[in-house]
Tab-separated table of C-alpha atoms and ligand atoms in Angstrom:
chain	number	residue	atom	x	y	z
A	1	UNK	CA	-37.286	-6.900	8.377
A	2	UNK	CA	-34.462	-5.632	10.561
A	3	UNK	CA	-31.555	-3.813	8.959
A	4	UNK	CA	-28.364	-2.951	10.803
A	5	UNK	CA	-26.239	0.115	10.176
A	6	UNK	CA	-22.606	-0.214	11.201
A	7	UNK	CA	-22.288	2.495	13.847
A	8	UNK	CA	-18.623	2.390	14.808
A	9	UNK	CA	-17.703	5.649	13.063
A	10	UNK	CA	-18.829	7.970	10.298
A	11	UNK	CA	-22.100	9.032	8.717
A	12	UNK	CA	-24.459	6.354	10.008
A	13	UNK	CA	-27.342	8.342	11.526
A	14	UNK	CA	-28.945	9.485	8.296
A	15	UNK	CA	-28.889	5.905	7.025
A	16	UNK	CA	-30.950	4.911	10.074
A	17	UNK	CA	-33.428	7.685	9.198
A	18	UNK	CA	-33.641	6.662	5.531
A	19	UNK	CA	-34.322	3.020	6.432
A	20	UNK	CA	-36.906	3.992	9.030
A	21	UNK	CA	-38.680	6.171	6.466
A	22	UNK	CA	-38.865	3.116	4.195
A	23	UNK	CA	-40.664	1.234	6.940
A	24	UNK	CA	-37.997	-1.178	8.139
A	25	UNK	CA	-36.609	-1.545	11.647
A	26	UNK	CA	-33.132	-0.002	11.613
A	27	UNK	CA	-30.611	-0.629	14.382
A	28	UNK	CA	-27.048	0.489	15.083
A	29	UNK	CA	-24.494	-2.299	15.036
A	30	UNK	CA	-21.434	-1.859	17.260
A	31	UNK	CA	-20.977	-5.273	18.834
A	32	UNK	CA	-20.859	-8.888	17.609
A	33	UNK	CA	-24.074	-9.574	19.572
A	34	UNK	CA	-25.973	-6.951	17.540
A	35	UNK	CA	-25.268	-8.913	14.356
A	36	UNK	CA	-27.393	-11.876	15.300
A	37	UNK	CA	-30.750	-10.120	14.919
A	38	UNK	CA	-30.237	-8.413	11.571
A	39	UNK	CA	-31.216	-9.441	8.023
A	40	UNK	CA	-28.943	-6.982	6.193
A	41	UNK	CA	-26.307	-4.346	6.893
A	42	UNK	CA	-25.487	-0.828	5.721
A	43	UNK	CA	-21.833	0.210	5.990
A	44	UNK	CA	-21.742	4.031	5.968
A	45	UNK	CA	-19.251	6.599	4.788
A	46	UNK	CA	-16.547	7.836	7.105
A	47	UNK	CA	-12.918	6.754	7.142
A	48	UNK	CA	-12.355	3.203	5.998
A	49	UNK	CA	-8.963	3.075	7.729
A	50	UNK	CA	-10.520	3.974	11.085
A	51	UNK	CA	-13.495	1.673	10.535
A	52	UNK	CA	-11.153	-1.189	9.700
A	53	UNK	CA	-9.270	-0.656	12.982
A	54	UNK	CA	-12.490	-0.361	14.993
A	55	UNK	CA	-13.930	-3.497	13.349
A	56	UNK	CA	-10.885	-5.377	14.573
A	57	UNK	CA	-10.775	-3.890	18.080
A	58	UNK	CA	-14.518	-4.429	18.607
A	59	UNK	CA	-14.132	-8.048	17.436
A	60	UNK	CA	-16.767	-7.452	14.802
A	61	UNK	CA	-14.616	-8.122	11.767
A	62	UNK	CA	-14.621	-11.946	11.817
A	63	UNK	CA	-18.300	-12.543	12.649
A	64	UNK	CA	-19.357	-9.894	10.134
A	65	UNK	CA	-17.141	-11.462	7.446
A	66	UNK	CA	-18.853	-14.802	8.169
A	67	UNK	CA	-22.335	-13.306	7.832
A	68	UNK	CA	-21.389	-11.609	4.553
A	69	UNK	CA	-19.856	-14.804	3.216
A	70	UNK	CA	-23.067	-16.623	4.132
A	71	UNK	CA	-24.982	-14.200	1.913
A	72	UNK	CA	-26.236	-11.406	4.149
A	73	UNK	CA	-27.137	-8.427	1.923
A	74	UNK	CA	-24.914	-5.365	2.381
A	75	UNK	CA	-25.022	-1.770	1.171
A	76	UNK	CA	-21.738	0.131	1.393
A	77	UNK	CA	-21.506	3.865	0.791
A	78	UNK	CA	-18.172	5.615	0.179
A	79	UNK	CA	-15.940	4.230	2.976
A	80	UNK	CA	-18.501	1.397	3.083
A	81	UNK	CA	-17.785	0.663	-0.583
A	82	UNK	CA	-14.078	0.447	0.276
A	83	UNK	CA	-14.850	-2.022	3.075
A	84	UNK	CA	-16.840	-4.271	0.716
A	85	UNK	CA	-14.166	-4.208	-2.013
A	86	UNK	CA	-11.691	-6.916	-2.893
A	87	UNK	CA	-8.706	-4.644	-3.568
A	88	UNK	CA	-7.895	-1.336	-1.836
A	89	UNK	CA	-5.118	1.039	-2.942
A	90	UNK	CA	-3.761	4.049	-1.089
A	91	UNK	CA	-5.005	2.714	2.224
A	92	UNK	CA	-3.091	1.747	5.337
A	93	UNK	CA	-1.012	-1.374	4.886
A	94	UNK	CA	-2.980	-3.100	7.641
A	95	UNK	CA	-6.366	-1.965	6.306
A	96	UNK	CA	-8.816	-4.837	5.880
A	97	UNK	CA	-11.844	-5.236	3.627
A	98	UNK	CA	-14.494	-7.921	3.230
A	99	UNK	CA	-14.060	-8.698	-0.465
A	100	UNK	CA	-17.734	-9.375	-1.193
A	101	UNK	CA	-17.650	-7.096	-4.257
A	102	UNK	CA	-15.199	-8.017	-6.999
A	103	UNK	CA	-13.885	-4.475	-7.388
A	104	UNK	CA	-10.584	-2.713	-6.796
A	105	UNK	CA	-10.834	0.796	-5.418
A	106	UNK	CA	-8.355	3.611	-4.905
A	107	UNK	CA	-9.041	5.811	-1.891
A	108	UNK	CA	-9.473	9.571	-2.311
A	109	UNK	CA	-8.666	9.220	-6.003
A	110	UNK	CA	-10.850	11.967	-7.475
A	111	UNK	CA	-7.908	14.272	-6.826
A	112	UNK	CA	-6.951	16.893	-4.299
A	113	UNK	CA	-8.733	19.703	-6.149
A	114	UNK	CA	-12.113	18.039	-5.898
A	115	UNK	CA	-12.430	16.704	-2.385
A	116	UNK	CA	-16.177	17.100	-2.764
A	117	UNK	CA	-18.473	17.485	-5.744
A	118	UNK	CA	-22.062	16.795	-6.722
A	119	UNK	CA	-23.519	15.225	-9.856
A	120	UNK	CA	-26.892	14.285	-11.256
A	121	UNK	CA	-26.493	10.656	-12.269
A	122	UNK	CA	-28.641	8.586	-14.588
A	123	UNK	CA	-28.974	5.221	-12.821
A	124	UNK	CA	-29.741	1.936	-14.593
A	125	UNK	CA	-33.056	0.601	-13.296
A	126	UNK	CA	-34.218	3.909	-11.792
A	127	UNK	CA	-36.536	5.318	-14.421
A	128	UNK	CA	-37.956	8.349	-12.653
A	129	UNK	CA	-35.136	10.794	-13.238
A	130	UNK	CA	-31.459	11.194	-12.343
A	131	UNK	CA	-30.156	10.788	-8.827
A	132	UNK	CA	-28.392	13.709	-7.138
A	133	UNK	CA	-25.110	12.314	-5.799
A	134	UNK	CA	-22.822	13.938	-3.218
A	135	UNK	CA	-19.201	12.773	-3.384
A	136	UNK	CA	-16.903	13.438	-0.397
A	137	UNK	CA	-13.290	12.253	-0.737
A	138	UNK	CA	-14.731	9.358	-2.684
A	139	UNK	CA	-12.958	6.228	-3.885
A	140	UNK	CA	-12.492	5.537	-7.607
A	141	UNK	CA	-13.391	2.024	-8.791
A	142	UNK	CA	-10.385	1.069	-10.911
A	143	UNK	CA	-11.523	-2.466	-11.755
A	144	UNK	CA	-14.910	-4.178	-11.719
A	145	UNK	CA	-14.991	-7.942	-12.322
A	146	UNK	CA	-17.352	-9.690	-14.754
A	147	UNK	CA	-19.932	-10.493	-12.054
A	148	UNK	CA	-20.288	-6.827	-11.121
A	149	UNK	CA	-23.170	-4.767	-12.544
A	150	UNK	CA	-22.371	-1.094	-13.019
A	151	UNK	CA	-25.563	0.898	-12.376
A	152	UNK	CA	-24.000	4.340	-12.787
A	153	UNK	CA	-20.670	5.806	-13.772
A	154	UNK	CA	-18.784	9.074	-14.172
A	155	UNK	CA	-15.694	9.761	-16.317
A	156	UNK	CA	-13.398	8.368	-13.613
A	157	UNK	CA	-15.235	5.035	-13.399
A	158	UNK	CA	-18.236	3.222	-11.904
A	159	UNK	CA	-19.943	4.912	-8.939
A	160	UNK	CA	-22.814	2.490	-8.238
A	161	UNK	CA	-22.051	-1.220	-8.403
A	162	UNK	CA	-23.975	-4.340	-7.504
A	163	UNK	CA	-23.040	-7.986	-7.247
A	164	UNK	CA	-25.817	-10.262	-6.078
A	165	UNK	CA	-26.994	-8.971	-2.699
A	166	UNK	CA	-24.127	-6.504	-2.320
A	167	UNK	CA	-24.646	-2.903	-3.441
A	168	UNK	CA	-22.202	-0.023	-3.159
A	169	UNK	CA	-21.947	3.655	-4.036
A	170	UNK	CA	-18.848	5.852	-4.157
A	171	UNK	CA	-21.027	8.741	-2.925
A	172	UNK	CA	-23.336	9.472	0.028
A	173	UNK	CA	-26.975	8.658	-0.883
A	174	UNK	CA	-28.105	9.311	2.702
A	175	UNK	CA	-27.329	13.043	2.373
A	176	UNK	CA	-30.298	13.711	0.091
A	177	UNK	CA	-33.979	12.928	0.597
A	178	UNK	CA	-33.974	10.554	-2.367
A	179	UNK	CA	-34.656	7.085	-0.950
A	180	UNK	CA	-34.472	5.191	-4.240
A	181	UNK	CA	-31.113	3.527	-3.648
A	182	UNK	CA	-32.016	2.386	-0.149
A	183	UNK	CA	-35.245	0.998	-1.656
A	184	UNK	CA	-33.251	-0.736	-4.401
A	185	UNK	CA	-31.093	-2.327	-1.721
A	186	UNK	CA	-34.111	-3.500	0.288
A	187	UNK	CA	-35.554	-5.222	-2.803
A	188	UNK	CA	-32.884	-7.905	-2.371
A	189	UNK	CA	-33.257	-8.278	1.395
A	190	UNK	CA	-35.352	-11.078	2.835
B	201	LIG	N1	-11.834	8.829	2.052
B	201	LIG	C1	-12.589	7.981	2.938
B	201	LIG	C2	-11.947	6.623	3.121
B	201	LIG	O1	-11.018	6.310	2.462
B	201	LIG	C3	-14.004	7.805	2.452
B	201	LIG	C4	-14.747	9.111	2.498
B	201	LIG	C5	-16.192	8.987	2.783
B	201	LIG	O2	-16.677	7.942	3.227
B	201	LIG	N2	-16.884	10.058	2.601
B	201	LIG	O3	-12.365	5.869	3.923
Protein backbone atom coordinates (compact mmCIF):
# COMPACT_ATOMS: atom_id res chain seq x y z
CA UNK A 1 0.00 0.00 0.00
CA UNK A 2 1.38 3.38 -0.99
CA UNK A 3 -0.05 6.51 0.60
CA UNK A 4 0.74 10.01 -0.61
CA UNK A 5 0.96 13.08 1.59
CA UNK A 6 0.37 16.37 -0.19
CA UNK A 7 3.68 18.15 0.32
CA UNK A 8 3.13 21.55 -1.25
CA UNK A 9 2.96 23.45 2.05
CA UNK A 10 2.24 22.97 5.73
CA UNK A 11 2.61 20.22 8.30
CA UNK A 12 3.19 17.20 6.08
CA UNK A 13 6.36 15.63 7.50
CA UNK A 14 4.86 14.17 10.66
CA UNK A 15 2.11 12.58 8.58
CA UNK A 16 4.81 10.77 6.59
CA UNK A 17 6.29 9.53 9.89
CA UNK A 18 2.92 8.38 11.25
CA UNK A 19 2.14 6.42 8.07
CA UNK A 20 5.60 4.87 8.01
CA UNK A 21 5.19 3.78 11.63
CA UNK A 22 1.96 2.03 10.60
CA UNK A 23 3.90 0.05 8.02
CA UNK A 24 2.79 1.65 4.77
CA UNK A 25 4.96 3.27 2.12
CA UNK A 26 4.46 7.03 2.45
CA UNK A 27 5.52 9.46 -0.27
CA UNK A 28 5.38 13.23 -0.72
CA UNK A 29 3.12 14.39 -3.52
CA UNK A 30 4.06 17.65 -5.24
CA UNK A 31 3.54 16.91 -8.92
CA UNK A 32 0.78 15.37 -11.06
CA UNK A 33 3.15 12.48 -11.89
CA UNK A 34 3.43 11.53 -8.20
CA UNK A 35 -0.32 10.90 -8.08
CA UNK A 36 -0.24 7.92 -10.38
CA UNK A 37 1.46 5.55 -7.93
CA UNK A 38 -0.60 6.21 -4.82
CA UNK A 39 -3.61 4.39 -3.34
CA UNK A 40 -4.70 7.17 -0.96
CA UNK A 41 -3.80 10.72 0.01
CA UNK A 42 -3.35 12.71 3.21
CA UNK A 43 -3.90 16.47 2.93
CA UNK A 44 -2.13 18.10 5.89
CA UNK A 45 -2.72 21.22 7.92
CA UNK A 46 -1.20 24.50 6.86
CA UNK A 47 -2.95 27.34 5.07
CA UNK A 48 -5.76 26.23 2.81
CA UNK A 49 -5.61 29.50 0.85
CA UNK A 50 -1.93 28.95 0.03
CA UNK A 51 -2.44 25.25 -0.68
CA UNK A 52 -5.30 26.08 -3.04
CA UNK A 53 -3.05 28.48 -4.98
CA UNK A 54 -0.17 25.99 -5.08
CA UNK A 55 -2.49 23.18 -6.21
CA UNK A 56 -3.46 25.34 -9.16
CA UNK A 57 0.04 26.56 -10.03
CA UNK A 58 1.51 23.04 -9.79
CA UNK A 59 -1.30 21.75 -12.04
CA UNK A 60 -2.22 19.22 -9.39
CA UNK A 61 -5.74 20.44 -8.73
CA UNK A 62 -7.52 18.89 -11.73
CA UNK A 63 -5.86 15.45 -11.72
CA UNK A 64 -6.25 15.21 -7.95
CA UNK A 65 -9.94 16.17 -8.20
CA UNK A 66 -10.36 13.37 -10.78
CA UNK A 67 -8.70 10.79 -8.52
CA UNK A 68 -10.87 11.85 -5.57
CA UNK A 69 -14.01 11.73 -7.68
CA UNK A 70 -13.02 8.24 -8.80
CA UNK A 71 -12.98 7.17 -5.15
CA UNK A 72 -9.41 7.50 -3.93
CA UNK A 73 -9.47 7.57 -0.11
CA UNK A 74 -8.41 10.89 1.44
CA UNK A 75 -7.63 12.08 4.96
CA UNK A 76 -7.68 15.84 5.47
CA UNK A 77 -6.46 17.48 8.66
CA UNK A 78 -7.28 21.11 9.52
CA UNK A 79 -6.46 22.97 6.26
CA UNK A 80 -6.84 19.53 4.66
CA UNK A 81 -10.40 19.33 6.00
CA UNK A 82 -11.10 22.71 4.39
CA UNK A 83 -9.75 21.43 1.06
CA UNK A 84 -12.04 18.37 1.17
CA UNK A 85 -15.14 20.40 2.09
CA UNK A 86 -18.00 21.40 -0.15
CA UNK A 87 -18.50 24.92 1.24
CA UNK A 88 -15.80 27.25 2.61
CA UNK A 89 -16.53 30.55 4.38
CA UNK A 90 -14.07 33.28 5.32
CA UNK A 91 -11.60 32.10 2.70
CA UNK A 92 -10.22 33.89 -0.33
CA UNK A 93 -12.80 34.43 -3.03
CA UNK A 94 -10.71 32.36 -5.45
CA UNK A 95 -10.07 29.58 -2.93
CA UNK A 96 -10.93 26.14 -4.29
CA UNK A 97 -11.89 22.91 -2.53
CA UNK A 98 -12.57 19.37 -3.71
CA UNK A 99 -16.07 18.90 -2.31
CA UNK A 100 -15.70 15.20 -1.48
CA UNK A 101 -17.12 15.75 2.03
CA UNK A 102 -20.62 17.18 2.25
CA UNK A 103 -19.70 19.75 4.89
CA UNK A 104 -19.53 23.53 5.07
CA UNK A 105 -16.65 24.94 7.08
CA UNK A 106 -15.75 28.39 8.34
CA UNK A 107 -12.03 29.11 8.51
CA UNK A 108 -10.42 30.19 11.78
CA UNK A 109 -13.85 30.23 13.42
CA UNK A 110 -12.96 29.16 16.96
CA UNK A 111 -12.36 32.85 17.63
CA UNK A 112 -9.40 35.15 17.97
CA UNK A 113 -8.93 34.41 21.68
CA UNK A 114 -8.35 30.73 21.11
CA UNK A 115 -6.05 30.42 18.14
CA UNK A 116 -4.86 27.14 19.63
CA UNK A 117 -6.28 24.79 22.23
CA UNK A 118 -6.15 21.13 23.17
CA UNK A 119 -8.92 18.71 24.12
CA UNK A 120 -9.32 15.08 25.06
CA UNK A 121 -12.01 13.82 22.71
CA UNK A 122 -14.13 10.70 22.98
CA UNK A 123 -14.19 9.29 19.43
CA UNK A 124 -16.93 7.00 18.09
CA UNK A 125 -15.37 3.66 17.16
CA UNK A 126 -12.17 4.18 19.17
CA UNK A 127 -12.81 2.28 22.37
CA UNK A 128 -9.44 2.49 24.08
CA UNK A 129 -9.72 5.94 25.60
CA UNK A 130 -10.09 9.55 24.45
CA UNK A 131 -7.90 11.08 21.78
CA UNK A 132 -5.76 14.11 22.64
CA UNK A 133 -6.48 16.70 19.94
CA UNK A 134 -4.42 19.80 19.14
CA UNK A 135 -6.37 22.57 17.39
CA UNK A 136 -4.45 25.35 15.61
CA UNK A 137 -6.54 28.08 13.95
CA UNK A 138 -9.00 25.31 13.18
CA UNK A 139 -12.08 25.46 10.98
CA UNK A 140 -15.57 25.05 12.45
CA UNK A 141 -17.89 22.63 10.63
CA UNK A 142 -21.11 24.64 10.32
CA UNK A 143 -23.08 22.05 8.35
CA UNK A 144 -22.69 18.31 7.87
CA UNK A 145 -24.95 16.61 5.30
CA UNK A 146 -26.92 13.42 5.94
CA UNK A 147 -24.23 11.16 4.43
CA UNK A 148 -21.60 12.47 6.84
CA UNK A 149 -20.76 10.50 10.00
CA UNK A 150 -19.67 12.64 12.93
CA UNK A 151 -17.09 10.67 14.93
CA UNK A 152 -16.32 13.42 17.45
CA UNK A 153 -17.57 16.87 18.30
CA UNK A 154 -16.99 19.84 20.58
CA UNK A 155 -19.46 22.59 21.55
CA UNK A 156 -18.75 24.49 18.33
CA UNK A 157 -19.53 21.51 16.08
CA UNK A 158 -18.15 18.29 14.59
CA UNK A 159 -14.35 17.88 14.65
CA UNK A 160 -13.95 14.41 13.10
CA UNK A 161 -16.12 13.56 10.11
CA UNK A 162 -16.22 10.69 7.66
CA UNK A 163 -18.08 10.09 4.43
CA UNK A 164 -17.26 6.83 2.71
CA UNK A 165 -13.50 6.80 2.08
CA UNK A 166 -13.02 10.44 3.05
CA UNK A 167 -12.02 11.27 6.62
CA UNK A 168 -11.26 14.69 8.08
CA UNK A 169 -10.30 16.29 11.38
CA UNK A 170 -10.43 19.96 12.36
CA UNK A 171 -7.30 19.35 14.46
CA UNK A 172 -3.76 18.00 13.94
CA UNK A 173 -3.62 14.25 14.76
CA UNK A 174 -0.02 14.03 13.51
CA UNK A 175 1.23 16.20 16.40
CA UNK A 176 0.74 13.46 18.99
CA UNK A 177 2.05 9.90 19.04
CA UNK A 178 -1.47 8.50 18.89
CA UNK A 179 -1.75 6.68 15.55
CA UNK A 180 -5.37 5.59 15.91
CA UNK A 181 -6.86 8.03 13.41
CA UNK A 182 -4.27 7.27 10.75
CA UNK A 183 -5.03 3.57 11.37
CA UNK A 184 -8.76 4.26 11.08
CA UNK A 185 -8.11 5.95 7.75
CA UNK A 186 -6.00 3.05 6.46
CA UNK A 187 -8.82 0.59 7.26
CA UNK A 188 -10.68 1.97 4.24
CA UNK A 189 -7.69 2.04 1.89
CA UNK A 190 -7.14 -0.77 -0.58
N1 LIG B 1 -6.44 28.41 9.32
C1 LIG B 1 -5.87 27.51 8.34
C2 LIG B 1 -6.59 27.57 7.02
O1 LIG B 1 -7.60 28.18 6.91
C3 LIG B 1 -5.85 26.09 8.85
C4 LIG B 1 -4.93 25.96 10.03
C5 LIG B 1 -4.26 24.65 10.14
O2 LIG B 1 -4.23 23.85 9.20
N2 LIG B 1 -3.65 24.44 11.26
O3 LIG B 1 -6.16 27.00 6.08
